[in-house]
């Protein structure tokens, strides 16, 4: 199916473990974004990418790593998960010259025990 | 730093009532978008307004961009339970450069009771 997908939809892990959240889009959009959404904080940008092999930090990048070897994929890795990283994570994509309109995936709910 | 504040934060109304949600900033934006997010899903784009004073209608929803492009409003006429959700405004920064980043508002959680 066309669009933007995230996997897994739900994940429970333990403190200190490495976790990778996947994001895949079929539109060939240039830009991709990772956000976390927490009560009281709204959507906060973790990392973004303007194209394959081009990534940059957002508002809250500490503890996260991203890569973008292919235009359609933008995985987010928590190198050593902490309880404060319990959140709902959204991936989004946007096309060049689109007034920055973003299309979001369904989200991954991550719980770190 | 460009910020967007929404009001009210929470709104609980009865089916059939009208409501307005506000999105305000002291900064100018190149464009402004409204998204709706339902429980367990990602935000979905509703509309983009670009010109100061612009008004767009989407069925019972009316969106307006302020004349100075610093604020926006969303008016819902005769709200229905299906309108329930989190409404987010988001602005395209005037100094954003080639990043396609958005500045998101704080959100308004709307509950429409049948």
mmCIF file of C-alpha atoms in Angstrom:
data_model
loop_
_atom_site.group_PDB
_atom_site.id
_atom_site.type_symbol
_atom_site.label_atom_id
_atom_site.label_comp_id
_atom_site.label_asym_id
_atom_site.label_seq_id
_atom_site.Cartn_x
_atom_site.Cartn_y
_atom_site.Cartn_z
ATOM 1 C CA UNK A 1 0.000 0.000 0.000
ATOM 2 C CA UNK A 2 1.171 3.509 -0.737
ATOM 3 C CA UNK A 3 1.845 5.898 2.106
ATOM 4 C CA UNK A 4 3.980 5.988 5.210
ATOM 5 C CA UNK A 5 4.252 3.025 7.536
ATOM 6 C CA UNK A 6 5.894 2.444 10.879
ATOM 7 C CA UNK A 7 6.916 -0.743 12.608
ATOM 8 C CA UNK A 8 6.440 -2.057 15.134
ATOM 9 C CA UNK A 9 3.224 -0.374 16.263
ATOM 10 C CA UNK A 10 3.843 -1.369 19.863
ATOM 11 C CA UNK A 11 7.092 -2.216 21.614
ATOM 12 C CA UNK A 12 7.991 -3.018 25.190
ATOM 13 C CA UNK A 13 11.658 -3.132 26.086
ATOM 14 C CA UNK A 14 13.912 -2.894 29.089
ATOM 15 C CA UNK A 15 16.242 -0.161 30.204
ATOM 16 C CA UNK A 16 19.619 -0.381 28.496
ATOM 17 C CA UNK A 17 18.494 -2.325 25.451
ATOM 18 C CA UNK A 18 18.916 -1.073 21.916
ATOM 19 C CA UNK A 19 15.688 -0.528 20.002
ATOM 20 C CA UNK A 20 15.141 0.402 16.364
ATOM 21 C CA UNK A 21 11.915 1.897 15.088
ATOM 22 C CA UNK A 22 11.326 1.624 11.369
ATOM 23 C CA UNK A 23 9.740 4.121 8.997
ATOM 24 C CA UNK A 24 9.040 3.564 5.306
ATOM 25 C CA UNK A 25 7.398 5.888 2.780
ATOM 26 C CA UNK A 26 6.405 5.151 -0.802
ATOM 27 C CA UNK A 27 6.047 8.707 -2.105
ATOM 28 C CA UNK A 28 9.765 9.384 -2.644
ATOM 29 C CA UNK A 29 9.431 12.485 -0.492
ATOM 30 C CA UNK A 30 12.720 14.256 0.080
ATOM 31 C CA UNK A 31 12.187 15.110 3.734
ATOM 32 C CA UNK A 32 11.564 12.775 6.621
ATOM 33 C CA UNK A 33 11.097 13.505 10.317
ATOM 34 C CA UNK A 34 10.949 11.744 13.661
ATOM 35 C CA UNK A 35 8.840 13.182 16.475
ATOM 36 C CA UNK A 36 7.954 12.065 19.952
ATOM 37 C CA UNK A 37 4.619 12.955 21.484
ATOM 38 C CA UNK A 38 4.201 13.188 25.235
ATOM 39 C CA UNK A 39 1.430 14.628 27.383
ATOM 40 C CA UNK A 40 2.208 18.231 28.162
ATOM 41 C CA UNK A 41 4.896 18.534 25.498
ATOM 42 C CA UNK A 42 3.075 18.125 22.232
ATOM 43 C CA UNK A 43 5.083 17.014 19.208
ATOM 44 C CA UNK A 44 8.829 17.407 19.599
ATOM 45 C CA UNK A 45 11.220 16.937 16.708
ATOM 46 C CA UNK A 46 13.983 14.403 17.343
ATOM 47 C CA UNK A 47 15.788 14.248 13.984
ATOM 48 C CA UNK A 48 15.061 15.101 10.405
ATOM 49 C CA UNK A 49 16.509 14.351 7.007
ATOM 50 C CA UNK A 50 16.490 16.430 3.835
ATOM 51 C CA UNK A 51 17.609 13.577 1.566
ATOM 52 C CA UNK A 52 19.429 10.272 1.627
ATOM 53 C CA UNK A 53 22.616 10.545 3.688
ATOM 54 C CA UNK A 54 21.652 14.001 4.992
ATOM 55 C CA UNK A 55 20.380 14.123 8.564
ATOM 56 C CA UNK A 56 20.287 16.766 11.278
ATOM 57 C CA UNK A 57 19.294 17.118 14.893
ATOM 58 C CA UNK A 58 15.979 18.460 16.023
ATOM 59 C CA UNK A 59 14.852 19.715 19.406
ATOM 60 C CA UNK A 60 15.463 16.539 21.480
ATOM 61 C CA UNK A 61 18.135 14.341 19.800
ATOM 62 C CA UNK A 62 19.999 13.022 22.847
ATOM 63 C CA UNK A 63 19.936 9.228 23.131
ATOM 64 C CA UNK A 64 18.774 8.712 19.547
ATOM 65 C CA UNK A 65 20.557 7.859 16.303
ATOM 66 C CA UNK A 66 19.195 7.973 12.753
ATOM 67 C CA UNK A 67 20.367 6.948 9.339
ATOM 68 C CA UNK A 68 19.011 7.342 5.839
ATOM 69 C CA UNK A 69 20.800 5.198 3.302
ATOM 70 C CA UNK A 70 17.723 5.052 1.062
ATOM 71 C CA UNK A 71 15.194 7.801 0.354
ATOM 72 C CA UNK A 72 12.258 5.668 1.463
ATOM 73 C CA UNK A 73 13.572 4.505 4.829
ATOM 74 C CA UNK A 74 14.398 6.472 7.963
ATOM 75 C CA UNK A 75 15.053 4.218 10.981
ATOM 76 C CA UNK A 76 15.342 5.641 14.490
ATOM 77 C CA UNK A 77 17.564 3.827 16.986
ATOM 78 C CA UNK A 78 17.562 4.202 20.739
ATOM 79 C CA UNK A 79 21.110 3.109 21.566
ATOM 80 C CA UNK A 80 20.463 2.367 25.243
ATOM 81 C CA UNK A 81 16.817 2.849 26.097
ATOM 82 C CA UNK A 82 15.855 4.786 29.220
ATOM 83 C CA UNK A 83 12.478 5.112 30.924
ATOM 84 C CA UNK A 84 12.281 8.746 29.891
ATOM 85 C CA UNK A 85 12.139 7.549 26.286
ATOM 86 C CA UNK A 86 8.763 5.916 26.903
ATOM 87 C CA UNK A 87 6.599 7.771 24.413
ATOM 88 C CA UNK A 88 4.672 7.609 21.179
ATOM 89 C CA UNK A 89 6.951 8.085 18.178
ATOM 90 C CA UNK A 90 5.750 9.447 14.859
ATOM 91 C CA UNK A 91 7.528 9.448 11.549
ATOM 92 C CA UNK A 92 6.523 11.979 8.898
ATOM 93 C CA UNK A 93 7.504 12.854 5.355
ATOM 94 C CA UNK A 94 7.266 15.991 3.263
ATOM 95 C CA UNK A 95 7.972 16.866 -0.329
ATOM 96 C CA UNK A 96 10.108 19.693 -1.651
ATOM 97 C CA UNK A 97 8.151 22.876 -2.320
ATOM 98 C CA UNK A 98 5.007 21.604 -0.581
ATOM 99 C CA UNK A 99 4.675 24.386 2.005
ATOM 100 C CA UNK A 100 6.245 21.929 4.444
ATOM 101 C CA UNK A 101 3.014 19.898 4.546
ATOM 102 C CA UNK A 102 3.798 16.722 6.438
ATOM 103 C CA UNK A 103 2.267 13.273 6.213
ATOM 104 C CA UNK A 104 2.462 11.184 9.340
ATOM 105 C CA UNK A 105 2.704 7.494 9.988
ATOM 106 C CA UNK A 106 0.422 5.730 12.498
ATOM 107 C CA UNK A 107 2.973 5.908 15.305
ATOM 108 C CA UNK A 108 4.879 3.469 17.485
ATOM 109 C CA UNK A 109 4.015 3.267 21.155
ATOM 110 C CA UNK A 110 7.231 2.454 23.014
ATOM 111 C CA UNK A 111 7.354 1.463 26.668
ATOM 112 C CA UNK A 112 10.707 1.190 28.423
ATOM 113 C CA UNK A 113 10.536 -0.760 31.680
ATOM 114 C CA UNK B 1 12.350 31.429 18.314
ATOM 115 C CA UNK B 2 8.974 31.112 16.653
ATOM 116 C CA UNK B 3 6.263 29.678 18.913
ATOM 117 C CA UNK B 4 2.612 28.858 18.374
ATOM 118 C CA UNK B 5 0.152 28.850 21.254
ATOM 119 C CA UNK B 6 -3.292 27.332 20.957
ATOM 120 C CA UNK B 7 -6.364 28.045 22.997
ATOM 121 C CA UNK B 8 -8.253 26.565 24.558
ATOM 122 C CA UNK B 9 -6.184 23.535 25.544
ATOM 123 C CA UNK B 10 -9.287 21.438 26.222
ATOM 124 C CA UNK B 11 -12.856 21.794 25.031
ATOM 125 C CA UNK B 12 -15.821 19.582 25.826
ATOM 126 C CA UNK B 13 -19.067 20.474 24.089
ATOM 127 C CA UNK B 14 -22.423 18.968 23.151
ATOM 128 C CA UNK B 15 -23.263 17.797 19.675
ATOM 129 C CA UNK B 16 -24.646 20.669 17.598
ATOM 130 C CA UNK B 17 -22.715 23.446 19.309
ATOM 131 C CA UNK B 18 -20.304 25.779 17.535
ATOM 132 C CA UNK B 19 -16.708 26.328 18.619
ATOM 133 C CA UNK B 20 -13.572 28.236 17.702
ATOM 134 C CA UNK B 21 -9.971 27.245 18.310
ATOM 135 C CA UNK B 22 -7.221 29.842 18.175
ATOM 136 C CA UNK B 23 -3.571 29.598 17.176
ATOM 137 C CA UNK B 24 -1.444 32.616 18.026
ATOM 138 C CA UNK B 25 2.137 33.737 17.642
ATOM 139 C CA UNK B 26 4.182 36.903 17.800
ATOM 140 C CA UNK B 27 6.048 35.748 14.684
ATOM 141 C CA UNK B 28 5.107 35.812 11.033
ATOM 142 C CA UNK B 29 4.714 32.497 9.204
ATOM 143 C CA UNK B 30 4.914 31.836 5.472
ATOM 144 C CA UNK B 31 1.944 29.492 5.737
ATOM 145 C CA UNK B 32 -0.037 27.735 8.411
ATOM 146 C CA UNK B 33 -1.542 24.270 8.530
ATOM 147 C CA UNK B 34 -4.151 22.563 10.646
ATOM 148 C CA UNK B 35 -3.985 18.886 11.518
ATOM 149 C CA UNK B 36 -6.406 16.591 13.337
ATOM 150 C CA UNK B 37 -5.216 13.624 15.310
ATOM 151 C CA UNK B 38 -7.540 10.850 16.438
ATOM 152 C CA UNK B 39 -6.653 8.495 19.299
ATOM 153 C CA UNK B 40 -4.050 5.916 18.302
ATOM 154 C CA UNK B 41 -3.287 7.555 14.963
ATOM 155 C CA UNK B 42 -0.923 10.103 13.501
ATOM 156 C CA UNK B 43 -1.932 13.700 12.713
ATOM 157 C CA UNK B 44 -3.722 14.179 9.410
ATOM 158 C CA UNK B 45 -3.448 17.389 7.414
ATOM 159 C CA UNK B 46 -6.759 19.263 7.107
ATOM 160 C CA UNK B 47 -5.792 22.483 5.357
ATOM 161 C CA UNK B 48 -2.996 24.889 4.491
ATOM 162 C CA UNK B 49 -3.532 28.657 4.432
ATOM 163 C CA UNK B 50 -0.966 30.832 2.747
ATOM 164 C CA UNK B 51 -2.237 34.386 2.208
ATOM 165 C CA UNK B 52 -2.940 36.866 5.001
ATOM 166 C CA UNK B 53 -6.706 37.076 5.530
ATOM 167 C CA UNK B 54 -7.322 33.852 3.638
ATOM 168 C CA UNK B 55 -10.428 31.854 4.550
ATOM 169 C CA UNK B 56 -10.861 28.202 3.625
ATOM 170 C CA UNK B 57 -13.861 26.000 4.254
ATOM 171 C CA UNK B 58 -13.901 22.245 4.619
ATOM 172 C CA UNK B 59 -17.539 21.197 5.094
ATOM 173 C CA UNK B 60 -18.428 22.453 8.590
ATOM 174 C CA UNK B 61 -14.877 23.629 9.332
ATOM 175 C CA UNK B 62 -13.753 27.177 8.528
ATOM 176 C CA UNK B 63 -10.095 28.140 8.705
ATOM 177 C CA UNK B 64 -8.781 31.685 8.679
ATOM 178 C CA UNK B 65 -5.242 33.036 8.459
ATOM 179 C CA UNK B 66 -4.703 36.372 10.175
ATOM 180 C CA UNK B 67 -4.045 39.442 8.049
ATOM 181 C CA UNK B 68 -0.525 39.738 9.432
ATOM 182 C CA UNK B 69 0.111 35.961 9.072
ATOM 183 C CA UNK B 70 0.780 35.647 12.820
ATOM 184 C CA UNK B 71 -2.378 33.841 13.860
ATOM 185 C CA UNK B 72 -5.118 31.533 12.672
ATOM 186 C CA UNK B 73 -8.478 30.234 13.789
ATOM 187 C CA UNK B 74 -10.523 27.111 13.232
ATOM 188 C CA UNK B 75 -14.299 27.377 13.559
ATOM 189 C CA UNK B 76 -16.504 24.298 13.644
ATOM 190 C CA UNK B 77 -20.217 24.706 13.033
ATOM 191 C CA UNK B 78 -22.680 22.215 14.511
ATOM 192 C CA UNK B 79 -20.010 19.949 15.962
ATOM 193 C CA UNK B 80 -20.488 16.198 15.701
ATOM 194 C CA UNK B 81 -18.954 13.352 17.756
ATOM 195 C CA UNK B 82 -16.798 12.523 14.732
ATOM 196 C CA UNK B 83 -15.047 15.886 15.188
ATOM 197 C CA UNK B 84 -13.545 14.634 18.444
ATOM 198 C CA UNK B 85 -9.765 14.683 18.413
ATOM 199 C CA UNK B 86 -6.616 16.699 18.960
ATOM 200 C CA UNK B 87 -6.343 19.731 16.699
ATOM 201 C CA UNK B 88 -2.847 20.997 15.957
ATOM 202 C CA UNK B 89 -1.813 24.109 14.118
ATOM 203 C CA UNK B 90 1.628 24.201 12.517
ATOM 204 C CA UNK B 91 3.508 27.048 10.911
ATOM 205 C CA UNK B 92 6.014 27.172 8.090
ATOM 206 C CA UNK B 93 8.833 29.339 9.475
ATOM 207 C CA UNK B 94 9.812 32.399 7.463
ATOM 208 C CA UNK B 95 13.455 31.689 8.276
ATOM 209 C CA UNK B 96 13.310 27.915 8.005
ATOM 210 C CA UNK B 97 15.684 27.509 5.128
ATOM 211 C CA UNK B 98 15.674 24.239 3.166
ATOM 212 C CA UNK B 99 14.556 22.011 6.017
ATOM 213 C CA UNK B 100 10.775 21.697 5.535
ATOM 214 C CA UNK B 101 10.468 21.815 9.323
ATOM 215 C CA UNK B 102 7.252 22.968 10.957
ATOM 216 C CA UNK B 103 6.594 24.755 14.221
ATOM 217 C CA UNK B 104 3.751 22.882 15.932
ATOM 218 C CA UNK B 105 1.263 24.454 18.274
ATOM 219 C CA UNK B 106 0.480 23.139 21.726
ATOM 220 C CA UNK B 107 -2.745 21.454 20.604
ATOM 221 C CA UNK B 108 -6.450 21.667 21.454
ATOM 222 C CA UNK B 109 -8.175 18.510 22.638
ATOM 223 C CA UNK B 110 -11.819 18.551 21.555
ATOM 224 C CA UNK B 111 -14.484 16.184 22.859
ATOM 225 C CA UNK B 112 -17.948 16.333 21.332
ATOM 226 C CA UNK B 113 -20.555 14.579 23.452
ATOM 227 C CA UNK B 114 -23.561 13.013 21.677
#
